[in-house]
mmCIF file of C-alpha atoms in Angstrom:
data_model
loop_
_atom_site.group_PDB
_atom_site.id
_atom_site.type_symbol
_atom_site.label_atom_id
_atom_site.label_comp_id
_atom_site.label_asym_id
_atom_site.label_seq_id
_atom_site.Cartn_x
_atom_site.Cartn_y
_atom_site.Cartn_z
ATOM 1 C CA MET A 1 13.721 8.205 -21.538
ATOM 2 C CA LYS A 2 14.040 9.858 -18.176
ATOM 3 C CA TYR A 3 15.681 6.794 -16.557
ATOM 4 C CA ASP A 4 18.749 4.909 -17.811
ATOM 5 C CA PHE A 5 17.991 1.198 -18.084
ATOM 6 C CA ASP A 6 20.976 0.729 -20.345
ATOM 7 C CA GLN A 7 23.370 1.448 -17.481
ATOM 8 C CA ILE A 8 25.537 -1.531 -16.461
ATOM 9 C CA ILE A 9 26.003 -1.644 -12.711
ATOM 10 C CA ASN A 10 28.615 -3.957 -11.152
ATOM 11 C CA ARG A 11 26.851 -6.131 -8.592
ATOM 12 C CA GLU A 12 29.783 -8.354 -7.731
ATOM 13 C CA GLY A 13 31.049 -8.325 -4.144
ATOM 14 C CA TYR A 14 27.765 -7.159 -2.673
ATOM 15 C CA SER A 15 26.602 -10.627 -1.479
ATOM 16 C CA THR A 16 24.421 -10.869 -4.559
ATOM 17 C CA VAL A 17 22.811 -14.254 -5.161
ATOM 18 C CA LYS A 18 22.634 -13.604 -8.956
ATOM 19 C CA TYR A 19 26.384 -12.896 -9.367
ATOM 20 C CA ASP A 20 28.316 -14.001 -6.261
ATOM 21 C CA LEU A 21 26.915 -17.551 -6.505
ATOM 22 C CA ARG A 22 27.702 -18.090 -10.125
ATOM 23 C CA GLU A 23 30.475 -20.585 -9.521
ATOM 24 C CA VAL A 24 28.381 -22.474 -6.935
ATOM 25 C CA ILE A 25 25.319 -22.684 -9.194
ATOM 26 C CA PHE A 26 26.886 -23.087 -12.645
ATOM 27 C CA ASN A 27 30.429 -24.230 -11.923
ATOM 28 C CA GLU A 28 31.475 -21.302 -14.067
ATOM 29 C CA LYS A 29 32.380 -17.666 -13.196
ATOM 30 C CA ASP A 30 32.525 -16.448 -16.809
ATOM 31 C CA ILE A 31 28.807 -16.808 -17.274
ATOM 32 C CA ILE A 32 26.051 -14.228 -17.938
ATOM 33 C CA PRO A 33 23.509 -14.800 -15.100
ATOM 34 C CA LEU A 34 19.975 -14.526 -16.484
ATOM 35 C CA TRP A 35 18.307 -16.951 -14.039
ATOM 36 C CA VAL A 36 17.138 -15.668 -10.632
ATOM 37 C CA ALA A 37 14.197 -13.283 -10.904
ATOM 38 C CA ASP A 38 15.667 -9.984 -9.894
ATOM 39 C CA MET A 39 16.513 -7.124 -12.221
ATOM 40 C CA ASP A 40 19.935 -5.639 -13.114
ATOM 41 C CA PHE A 41 18.376 -2.167 -13.189
ATOM 42 C CA ALA A 42 18.891 0.500 -10.554
ATOM 43 C CA THR A 43 15.637 0.916 -8.749
ATOM 44 C CA ALA A 44 13.720 4.201 -9.042
ATOM 45 C CA PRO A 45 15.846 7.121 -7.783
ATOM 46 C CA GLU A 46 12.802 8.328 -5.826
ATOM 47 C CA ILE A 47 13.148 5.137 -3.734
ATOM 48 C CA VAL A 48 16.892 5.551 -3.320
ATOM 49 C CA ASP A 49 16.286 9.170 -2.166
ATOM 50 C CA ALA A 50 13.697 8.048 0.382
ATOM 51 C CA LEU A 51 16.008 5.387 1.755
ATOM 52 C CA GLN A 52 18.975 7.741 1.967
ATOM 53 C CA LYS A 53 16.850 10.244 3.849
ATOM 54 C CA ARG A 54 15.796 7.589 6.375
ATOM 55 C CA VAL A 55 19.282 6.095 6.691
ATOM 56 C CA SER A 56 20.644 9.552 7.539
ATOM 57 C CA HIS A 57 18.713 9.341 10.843
ATOM 58 C CA PRO A 58 21.125 7.193 12.848
ATOM 59 C CA ILE A 59 18.568 5.164 14.878
ATOM 60 C CA TYR A 60 17.019 2.077 13.323
ATOM 61 C CA GLY A 61 14.721 0.835 15.986
ATOM 62 C CA TYR A 62 11.383 -0.951 15.717
ATOM 63 C CA THR A 63 9.373 0.497 12.833
ATOM 64 C CA LEU A 64 5.617 1.006 12.683
ATOM 65 C CA GLN A 65 3.611 0.248 9.567
ATOM 66 C CA ASN A 66 1.369 3.268 9.881
ATOM 67 C CA ASP A 67 -1.500 4.671 7.819
ATOM 68 C CA GLU A 68 0.917 6.059 5.246
ATOM 69 C CA PHE A 69 2.189 2.522 4.640
ATOM 70 C CA TRP A 70 -1.216 0.943 4.325
ATOM 71 C CA ASN A 71 -2.633 3.765 2.246
ATOM 72 C CA ALA A 72 0.235 3.412 -0.210
ATOM 73 C CA ILE A 73 -0.857 -0.182 -0.810
ATOM 74 C CA ILE A 74 -4.573 0.695 -0.923
ATOM 75 C CA ASN A 75 -3.999 3.478 -3.462
ATOM 76 C CA TRP A 76 -1.623 1.481 -5.653
ATOM 77 C CA THR A 77 -3.928 -1.556 -5.698
ATOM 78 C CA TYR A 78 -6.847 0.560 -6.769
ATOM 79 C CA LYS A 79 -4.949 2.546 -9.344
ATOM 80 C CA ARG A 80 -3.367 -0.570 -10.957
ATOM 81 C CA HIS A 81 -6.169 -3.023 -10.719
ATOM 82 C CA GLN A 82 -9.343 -1.011 -9.875
ATOM 83 C CA TRP A 83 -9.626 -3.230 -6.796
ATOM 84 C CA LYS A 84 -10.655 -1.720 -3.480
ATOM 85 C CA VAL A 85 -8.981 -3.068 -0.376
ATOM 86 C CA ILE A 86 -9.071 -1.614 3.129
ATOM 87 C CA LYS A 87 -6.554 -1.462 5.926
ATOM 88 C CA ASN A 88 -8.201 -4.217 8.025
ATOM 89 C CA GLU A 89 -7.780 -6.660 5.168
ATOM 90 C CA LEU A 90 -4.003 -6.150 4.969
ATOM 91 C CA VAL A 91 -1.267 -7.980 6.825
ATOM 92 C CA PHE A 92 2.484 -7.388 6.510
ATOM 93 C CA VAL A 93 4.601 -10.447 5.603
ATOM 94 C CA PRO A 94 8.428 -10.660 5.262
ATOM 95 C CA GLY A 95 8.287 -11.938 1.739
ATOM 96 C CA ILE A 96 5.723 -13.879 -0.235
ATOM 97 C CA VAL A 97 7.536 -17.150 0.011
ATOM 98 C CA PRO A 98 7.459 -17.185 3.876
ATOM 99 C CA GLY A 99 3.861 -16.094 3.567
ATOM 100 C CA LEU A 100 3.029 -19.097 1.388
ATOM 101 C CA GLY A 101 4.487 -21.482 3.977
ATOM 102 C CA MET A 102 2.668 -19.834 6.892
ATOM 103 C CA LEU A 103 -0.624 -19.911 4.963
ATOM 104 C CA VAL A 104 -0.223 -23.638 4.268
ATOM 105 C CA GLN A 105 0.331 -24.200 7.994
ATOM 106 C CA ALA A 106 -2.592 -22.045 8.995
ATOM 107 C CA LEU A 107 -5.167 -23.397 6.491
ATOM 108 C CA THR A 108 -4.355 -27.120 6.318
ATOM 109 C CA ASN A 109 -3.251 -29.960 8.609
ATOM 110 C CA VAL A 110 -0.445 -32.470 8.235
ATOM 111 C CA ASN A 111 -1.168 -34.913 5.376
ATOM 112 C CA ASP A 112 -3.857 -32.715 3.837
ATOM 113 C CA LYS A 113 -3.863 -32.530 0.031
ATOM 114 C CA VAL A 114 -2.589 -29.246 -1.473
ATOM 115 C CA ALA A 115 -2.677 -28.765 -5.228
ATOM 116 C CA LEU A 116 -0.637 -26.798 -7.689
ATOM 117 C CA PHE A 117 -0.475 -26.524 -11.459
ATOM 118 C CA SER A 118 2.920 -27.414 -12.868
ATOM 119 C CA PRO A 119 5.368 -26.200 -14.025
ATOM 120 C CA VAL A 120 5.411 -23.537 -11.362
ATOM 121 C CA TYR A 121 7.656 -21.486 -9.089
ATOM 122 C CA PRO A 122 9.875 -23.935 -7.099
ATOM 123 C CA PRO A 123 8.971 -22.790 -3.527
ATOM 124 C CA PHE A 124 5.376 -23.898 -4.129
ATOM 125 C CA TYR A 125 6.611 -27.510 -3.984
ATOM 126 C CA GLU A 126 8.800 -26.832 -0.935
ATOM 127 C CA ASN A 127 6.053 -25.125 1.051
ATOM 128 C CA ILE A 128 3.764 -28.064 0.494
ATOM 129 C CA GLU A 129 6.217 -30.917 1.022
ATOM 130 C CA LYS A 130 8.360 -29.463 3.781
ATOM 131 C CA ASN A 131 5.193 -28.746 5.779
ATOM 132 C CA LYS A 132 4.286 -32.457 5.439
ATOM 133 C CA ARG A 133 1.276 -31.931 3.253
ATOM 134 C CA GLU A 134 0.460 -34.185 0.332
ATOM 135 C CA LEU A 135 1.465 -32.537 -2.978
ATOM 136 C CA VAL A 136 -1.125 -32.827 -5.733
ATOM 137 C CA ASN A 137 0.710 -32.017 -8.898
ATOM 138 C CA ILE A 138 -1.568 -31.210 -11.812
ATOM 139 C CA PRO A 139 0.281 -30.586 -15.104
ATOM 140 C CA LEU A 140 -0.832 -27.608 -17.197
ATOM 141 C CA ILE A 141 -1.919 -28.501 -20.722
ATOM 142 C CA ASN A 142 0.637 -27.330 -23.303
ATOM 143 C CA ASN A 143 -1.475 -26.766 -26.395
ATOM 144 C CA ASP A 144 0.572 -25.427 -29.289
ATOM 145 C CA ASN A 145 3.092 -23.716 -26.998
ATOM 146 C CA TYR A 146 0.476 -22.094 -24.747
ATOM 147 C CA TYR A 147 -0.549 -23.307 -21.294
ATOM 148 C CA SER A 148 -4.092 -23.937 -20.138
ATOM 149 C CA ILE A 149 -5.606 -25.432 -16.985
ATOM 150 C CA ASP A 150 -6.638 -29.114 -16.850
ATOM 151 C CA PHE A 151 -9.991 -28.459 -15.091
ATOM 152 C CA GLY A 152 -11.066 -32.095 -15.395
ATOM 153 C CA THR A 153 -8.049 -33.479 -13.576
ATOM 154 C CA PHE A 154 -8.344 -30.737 -10.957
ATOM 155 C CA GLU A 155 -11.922 -31.633 -10.300
ATOM 156 C CA ASP A 156 -10.971 -35.265 -9.884
ATOM 157 C CA GLU A 157 -8.447 -34.280 -7.197
ATOM 158 C CA LEU A 158 -11.012 -32.011 -5.510
ATOM 159 C CA LYS A 159 -13.299 -35.007 -5.226
ATOM 160 C CA LYS A 160 -10.542 -36.855 -3.387
ATOM 161 C CA GLY A 161 -10.484 -34.176 -0.713
ATOM 162 C CA CYS A 162 -8.009 -31.520 -1.871
ATOM 163 C CA LYS A 163 -8.107 -28.737 0.801
ATOM 164 C CA LEU A 164 -6.047 -25.963 -0.759
ATOM 165 C CA LEU A 165 -4.838 -24.707 -4.159
ATOM 166 C CA MET A 166 -1.598 -22.762 -4.445
ATOM 167 C CA PHE A 167 -2.022 -20.632 -7.643
ATOM 168 C CA CYS A 168 0.441 -18.431 -9.508
ATOM 169 C CA ASN A 169 -1.310 -15.436 -11.084
ATOM 170 C CA PRO A 170 0.286 -14.258 -13.410
ATOM 171 C CA HIS A 171 1.979 -17.547 -14.021
ATOM 172 C CA ASN A 172 5.704 -18.077 -13.290
ATOM 173 C CA PRO A 173 7.533 -19.392 -15.326
ATOM 174 C CA SER A 174 5.458 -18.968 -18.535
ATOM 175 C CA GLY A 175 4.215 -15.412 -18.067
ATOM 176 C CA ARG A 176 0.635 -16.375 -18.746
ATOM 177 C CA VAL A 177 -2.030 -13.902 -17.609
ATOM 178 C CA TRP A 178 -5.074 -15.970 -16.560
ATOM 179 C CA LYS A 179 -8.344 -14.792 -18.107
ATOM 180 C CA LYS A 180 -11.297 -13.894 -15.985
ATOM 181 C CA GLU A 181 -13.223 -16.854 -17.415
ATOM 182 C CA GLU A 182 -10.487 -19.236 -16.293
ATOM 183 C CA LEU A 183 -10.368 -17.819 -12.813
ATOM 184 C CA GLU A 184 -14.172 -18.028 -12.523
ATOM 185 C CA LYS A 185 -14.156 -21.679 -13.509
ATOM 186 C CA LEU A 186 -11.419 -22.475 -10.970
ATOM 187 C CA LEU A 187 -13.375 -20.597 -8.295
ATOM 188 C CA ASP A 188 -16.600 -22.427 -9.018
ATOM 189 C CA LEU A 189 -14.855 -25.804 -8.603
ATOM 190 C CA CYS A 190 -13.063 -24.762 -5.411
ATOM 191 C CA ASP A 191 -16.271 -23.442 -3.874
ATOM 192 C CA GLN A 192 -18.137 -26.562 -4.802
ATOM 193 C CA TYR A 193 -15.623 -28.818 -3.108
ATOM 194 C CA ASP A 194 -14.737 -26.528 -0.176
ATOM 195 C CA CYS A 195 -11.165 -25.720 -1.295
ATOM 196 C CA ASN A 196 -9.439 -22.433 -0.434
ATOM 197 C CA ILE A 197 -6.990 -20.681 -2.799
ATOM 198 C CA ILE A 198 -3.664 -18.933 -2.148
ATOM 199 C CA SER A 199 -3.108 -16.611 -5.135
ATOM 200 C CA ASP A 200 0.558 -15.530 -5.529
ATOM 201 C CA GLU A 201 0.179 -12.227 -7.479
ATOM 202 C CA ILE A 202 3.722 -10.899 -7.054
ATOM 203 C CA HIS A 203 4.000 -10.259 -10.810
ATOM 204 C CA ALA A 204 0.556 -8.529 -11.012
ATOM 205 C CA ASP A 205 2.054 -5.159 -11.931
ATOM 206 C CA LEU A 206 4.214 -6.558 -14.701
ATOM 207 C CA THR A 207 1.617 -7.295 -17.285
ATOM 208 C CA LEU A 208 2.829 -6.511 -20.830
ATOM 209 C CA PHE A 209 1.669 -5.781 -24.371
ATOM 210 C CA GLY A 210 -1.821 -4.576 -23.310
ATOM 211 C CA ASN A 211 -2.671 -7.612 -21.088
ATOM 212 C CA LYS A 212 -4.532 -6.899 -17.875
ATOM 213 C CA HIS A 213 -4.192 -8.663 -14.561
ATOM 214 C CA VAL A 214 -7.365 -9.772 -12.743
ATOM 215 C CA PRO A 215 -6.885 -10.019 -8.917
ATOM 216 C CA PHE A 216 -8.442 -13.438 -8.166
ATOM 217 C CA ALA A 217 -10.209 -12.229 -5.022
ATOM 218 C CA SER A 218 -11.833 -9.335 -6.871
ATOM 219 C CA LEU A 219 -14.109 -11.645 -8.913
ATOM 220 C CA SER A 220 -17.040 -11.999 -6.530
ATOM 221 C CA ALA A 221 -18.227 -12.478 -2.943
ATOM 222 C CA ILE A 222 -17.312 -16.143 -3.265
ATOM 223 C CA ALA A 223 -13.819 -15.184 -4.341
ATOM 224 C CA GLU A 224 -13.508 -12.924 -1.325
ATOM 225 C CA LYS A 225 -14.485 -15.883 0.849
ATOM 226 C CA ARG A 226 -12.054 -18.336 -0.753
ATOM 227 C CA VAL A 227 -8.986 -16.429 -1.964
ATOM 228 C CA ILE A 228 -5.965 -15.027 -0.034
ATOM 229 C CA THR A 229 -3.917 -12.660 -2.199
ATOM 230 C CA CYS A 230 -0.110 -12.312 -1.919
ATOM 231 C CA MET A 231 1.461 -9.117 -3.314
ATOM 232 C CA ALA A 232 4.627 -7.096 -3.019
ATOM 233 C CA PRO A 233 6.590 -4.245 -4.652
ATOM 234 C CA SER A 234 9.703 -6.460 -4.910
ATOM 235 C CA LYS A 235 9.527 -7.695 -8.474
ATOM 236 C CA THR A 236 8.081 -4.409 -9.829
ATOM 237 C CA PHE A 237 10.688 -2.130 -8.252
ATOM 238 C CA ASN A 238 13.597 -4.523 -7.832
ATOM 239 C CA LEU A 239 13.353 -4.572 -4.000
ATOM 240 C CA ALA A 240 13.564 -8.347 -3.385
ATOM 241 C CA GLY A 241 16.351 -8.002 -0.767
ATOM 242 C CA LEU A 242 14.254 -5.804 1.487
ATOM 243 C CA ASN A 243 11.777 -8.451 2.618
ATOM 244 C CA CYS A 244 8.614 -6.504 2.440
ATOM 245 C CA ALA A 245 5.341 -7.938 1.158
ATOM 246 C CA TYR A 246 1.713 -8.134 2.195
ATOM 247 C CA LEU A 247 -1.312 -10.406 2.217
ATOM 248 C CA ILE A 248 -4.880 -9.375 1.432
ATOM 249 C CA PHE A 249 -7.608 -11.183 3.338
ATOM 250 C CA LYS A 250 -11.172 -10.426 2.293
ATOM 251 C CA ASN A 251 -12.316 -13.171 4.624
ATOM 252 C CA PRO A 252 -11.783 -12.148 8.315
ATOM 253 C CA LYS A 253 -12.039 -15.752 9.509
ATOM 254 C CA ILE A 254 -9.148 -16.864 7.338
ATOM 255 C CA LYS A 255 -7.229 -13.794 8.407
ATOM 256 C CA SER A 256 -7.780 -14.797 12.054
ATOM 257 C CA LEU A 257 -6.508 -18.326 11.330
ATOM 258 C CA TYR A 258 -3.429 -16.899 9.760
ATOM 259 C CA LEU A 259 -2.692 -14.460 12.522
ATOM 260 C CA ASP A 260 -3.111 -17.185 15.118
ATOM 261 C CA GLU A 261 -0.321 -19.034 13.264
ATOM 262 C CA VAL A 262 2.192 -16.152 12.907
ATOM 263 C CA LYS A 263 1.626 -13.609 15.718
ATOM 264 C CA HIS A 264 3.481 -15.596 18.346
ATOM 265 C CA MET A 265 6.469 -15.644 15.920
ATOM 266 C CA HIS A 266 6.230 -11.842 15.560
ATOM 267 C CA LEU A 267 6.201 -12.109 11.772
ATOM 268 C CA ASP A 268 3.370 -9.673 11.158
ATOM 269 C CA PHE A 269 5.350 -6.461 11.200
ATOM 270 C CA GLY A 270 8.249 -5.238 9.122
ATOM 271 C CA GLY A 271 11.599 -3.466 9.186
ATOM 272 C CA THR A 272 12.627 0.102 8.645
ATOM 273 C CA ILE A 273 14.159 -0.069 5.103
ATOM 274 C CA GLY A 274 11.464 -2.218 3.527
ATOM 275 C CA THR A 275 8.739 0.001 4.987
ATOM 276 C CA GLU A 276 10.257 3.147 3.535
ATOM 277 C CA ALA A 277 10.909 1.502 0.183
ATOM 278 C CA LEU A 278 7.297 0.358 -0.252
ATOM 279 C CA LYS A 279 5.940 3.842 0.528
ATOM 280 C CA ALA A 280 8.351 5.544 -1.902
ATOM 281 C CA ALA A 281 7.718 2.918 -4.644
ATOM 282 C CA TYR A 282 3.941 3.096 -4.530
ATOM 283 C CA ASN A 283 3.687 6.816 -3.880
ATOM 284 C CA HIS A 284 6.454 8.133 -6.159
ATOM 285 C CA GLY A 285 7.615 5.333 -8.499
ATOM 286 C CA GLU A 286 4.966 5.654 -11.266
ATOM 287 C CA ASP A 287 7.153 7.305 -13.951
ATOM 288 C CA TRP A 288 10.011 4.828 -13.407
ATOM 289 C CA TYR A 289 7.552 1.902 -13.475
ATOM 290 C CA GLN A 290 5.986 2.950 -16.820
ATOM 291 C CA GLU A 291 9.389 3.346 -18.450
ATOM 292 C CA LEU A 292 10.484 -0.015 -17.010
ATOM 293 C CA LEU A 293 7.576 -1.784 -18.734
ATOM 294 C CA LYS A 294 8.439 -0.253 -22.092
ATOM 295 C CA TYR A 295 12.089 -1.283 -21.765
ATOM 296 C CA ILE A 296 11.232 -4.864 -20.824
ATOM 297 C CA GLU A 297 8.851 -5.119 -23.768
ATOM 298 C CA GLY A 298 11.661 -3.924 -25.995
ATOM 299 C CA ASN A 299 14.042 -6.570 -24.591
ATOM 300 C CA ILE A 300 11.471 -9.282 -25.033
ATOM 301 C CA LYS A 301 10.776 -8.300 -28.631
ATOM 302 C CA TYR A 302 14.543 -8.377 -29.277
ATOM 303 C CA VAL A 303 14.940 -11.906 -27.968
ATOM 304 C CA GLN A 304 11.842 -13.072 -29.822
ATOM 305 C CA GLU A 305 13.111 -11.665 -33.109
ATOM 306 C CA GLU A 306 16.642 -13.065 -32.661
ATOM 307 C CA LEU A 307 15.537 -16.583 -31.757
ATOM 308 C CA LYS A 308 12.605 -16.947 -34.136
ATOM 309 C CA ASP A 309 14.478 -19.000 -36.695
ATOM 310 C CA THR A 310 16.279 -21.231 -34.170
ATOM 311 C CA PRO A 311 15.311 -24.545 -32.547
ATOM 312 C CA ILE A 312 14.366 -22.581 -29.396
ATOM 313 C CA LYS A 313 10.702 -21.751 -29.172
ATOM 314 C CA ILE A 314 9.534 -19.020 -26.864
ATOM 315 C CA MET A 315 6.175 -19.372 -25.163
ATOM 316 C CA PRO A 316 4.119 -16.267 -25.760
ATOM 317 C CA ILE A 317 4.524 -13.951 -22.786
ATOM 318 C CA GLU A 318 1.816 -11.771 -21.314
ATOM 319 C CA ALA A 319 3.410 -10.728 -18.002
ATOM 320 C CA THR A 320 6.698 -10.790 -15.990
ATOM 321 C CA TYR A 321 10.178 -10.303 -17.489
ATOM 322 C CA LEU A 322 10.836 -14.069 -17.619
ATOM 323 C CA LEU A 323 10.852 -15.944 -20.937
ATOM 324 C CA TRP A 324 9.978 -19.685 -20.894
ATOM 325 C CA LEU A 325 12.060 -21.264 -23.631
ATOM 326 C CA ASP A 326 11.113 -24.620 -25.128
ATOM 327 C CA CYS A 327 14.563 -25.991 -25.974
ATOM 328 C CA ARG A 328 13.624 -29.558 -26.846
ATOM 329 C CA GLY A 329 14.579 -28.800 -30.419
ATOM 330 C CA ILE A 330 18.211 -28.549 -29.306
ATOM 331 C CA ASN A 331 18.398 -31.969 -27.728
ATOM 332 C CA GLU A 332 16.082 -34.609 -26.313
ATOM 333 C CA SER A 333 17.991 -34.751 -23.058
ATOM 334 C CA ALA A 334 17.216 -32.074 -20.486
ATOM 335 C CA SER A 335 20.702 -32.487 -19.048
ATOM 336 C CA MET A 336 22.301 -31.886 -22.428
ATOM 337 C CA ILE A 337 20.205 -28.747 -22.866
ATOM 338 C CA VAL A 338 21.427 -27.457 -19.545
ATOM 339 C CA ASN A 339 24.977 -28.226 -20.537
ATOM 340 C CA PHE A 340 24.521 -26.339 -23.853
ATOM 341 C CA PHE A 341 23.475 -23.110 -22.044
ATOM 342 C CA HIS A 342 25.765 -23.288 -19.006
ATOM 343 C CA GLN A 343 28.957 -25.010 -20.281
ATOM 344 C CA LYS A 344 28.925 -24.183 -23.988
ATOM 345 C CA ALA A 345 27.162 -20.881 -24.440
ATOM 346 C CA LYS A 346 28.069 -19.691 -20.917
ATOM 347 C CA VAL A 347 24.581 -18.169 -20.316
ATOM 348 C CA GLY A 348 23.123 -18.866 -16.910
ATOM 349 C CA VAL A 349 19.435 -19.456 -17.558
ATOM 350 C CA GLN A 350 17.384 -21.540 -15.107
ATOM 351 C CA ASP A 351 16.860 -25.259 -15.658
ATOM 352 C CA GLY A 352 13.121 -25.848 -16.263
ATOM 353 C CA ARG A 353 13.229 -28.993 -14.115
ATOM 354 C CA HIS A 354 13.420 -26.725 -11.071
ATOM 355 C CA PHE A 355 9.805 -25.901 -11.823
ATOM 356 C CA GLY A 356 8.697 -29.513 -11.720
ATOM 357 C CA TYR A 357 9.127 -32.517 -13.985
ATOM 358 C CA THR A 358 6.882 -30.898 -16.633
ATOM 359 C CA GLY A 359 9.624 -28.330 -17.081
ATOM 360 C CA ALA A 360 12.111 -30.816 -18.471
ATOM 361 C CA GLY A 361 13.490 -29.444 -21.789
ATOM 362 C CA PHE A 362 12.595 -25.874 -20.946
ATOM 363 C CA MET A 363 14.777 -23.039 -19.641
ATOM 364 C CA ARG A 364 13.716 -19.745 -17.986
ATOM 365 C CA LEU A 365 15.543 -16.573 -19.203
ATOM 366 C CA ASN A 366 15.408 -13.281 -17.323
ATOM 367 C CA THR A 367 15.210 -10.285 -19.715
ATOM 368 C CA ALA A 368 15.418 -7.566 -17.019
ATOM 369 C CA CYS A 369 18.912 -6.446 -17.782
ATOM 370 C CA PRO A 370 20.585 -3.769 -19.939
ATOM 371 C CA ARG A 371 20.089 -4.468 -23.619
ATOM 372 C CA SER A 372 23.793 -4.834 -24.288
ATOM 373 C CA VAL A 373 24.015 -7.673 -21.740
ATOM 374 C CA LEU A 374 21.076 -9.427 -23.389
ATOM 375 C CA GLU A 375 22.603 -8.935 -26.835
ATOM 376 C CA GLU A 376 25.792 -10.676 -25.670
ATOM 377 C CA ALA A 377 23.860 -13.493 -24.149
ATOM 378 C CA ILE A 378 21.810 -14.041 -27.330
ATOM 379 C CA LYS A 379 24.989 -13.822 -29.401
ATOM 380 C CA ARG A 380 26.544 -16.578 -27.367
ATOM 381 C CA ILE A 381 23.442 -18.738 -27.612
ATOM 382 C CA LYS A 382 23.007 -18.350 -31.384
ATOM 383 C CA GLY A 383 26.728 -18.688 -32.021
ATOM 384 C CA ASN A 384 26.796 -22.089 -30.266
ATOM 385 C CA LEU A 385 23.686 -23.320 -32.088
ATOM 386 C CA GLU A 386 25.445 -23.204 -35.417
#
């Protein structure tokens, strides 16, 4: 391989959430942190080179997102997903999570019903409840260790006046890639009951094992009317700390509502470093990206093989580098399962309850680390299962 994903890089002492908060999160410092969704790989050297070149100029004033920035997004989106977007449909946002909250504020009113399918990424809950909207929690159907959407329950909630759906595509934490037919069925229901859709597609570029991501808004003219797409290079290229993401509005009326909400807060333009990183990633990061996917697939296969004869069941993964572990075979108590990983095995995976009550008994494990680190983590887990 051209790039060294086996390299272990010390991240301690750099104000790193994943490492420098270990004692706060787990009450343990001697723990392998495989929880928060960033990677322990050096990002593409082409990105580092671009940032070093920009940093060498000693003035870091207000930065313009010019045509080079927008064209990088346009070209990447078309190359990856065969989806055509144009500059006027794009809006900078300082991270998808802030974008989710601002979209909720722009598209709904206080006490409006906003739906999600659980378990799901924790900030979904926060952005609904902290904005004083009514959370409509619809559990996914777990059919033989594979999630599907409960369309019947969703329609019942739409009939009660649900105004907005927050949707994770691909799904975090399970790594499911939603099929075109599933998206079409969701869209039909939302259009019938006048419900818009926020589609968080931050993991869109991390599809694995031949699976293909379908941008929700690419389905049809109705999808363009109903769906707002959230994307970023942060998960794909390990750039989460640079606060650079973007929203895609195919519906200009919804875009106007959003801009009315955020422009007075000056949250529609970005900083110097994030701007340069996005351009370098999308314009020059292809080779690194392709090797990354192969390495992650290898890590996932390793974990699947090592845990196949244990009480831990791994939900089949189609995207992301995050494994959703059904650990109910270890213990009936979710708290005891957490204690097993954190206190006994000393492996810092994420408690499934963070993703909603339907995540009880599950744990989320981040495989985006050097193989030797993963091997040590699995050794600790298996050794303490005996």
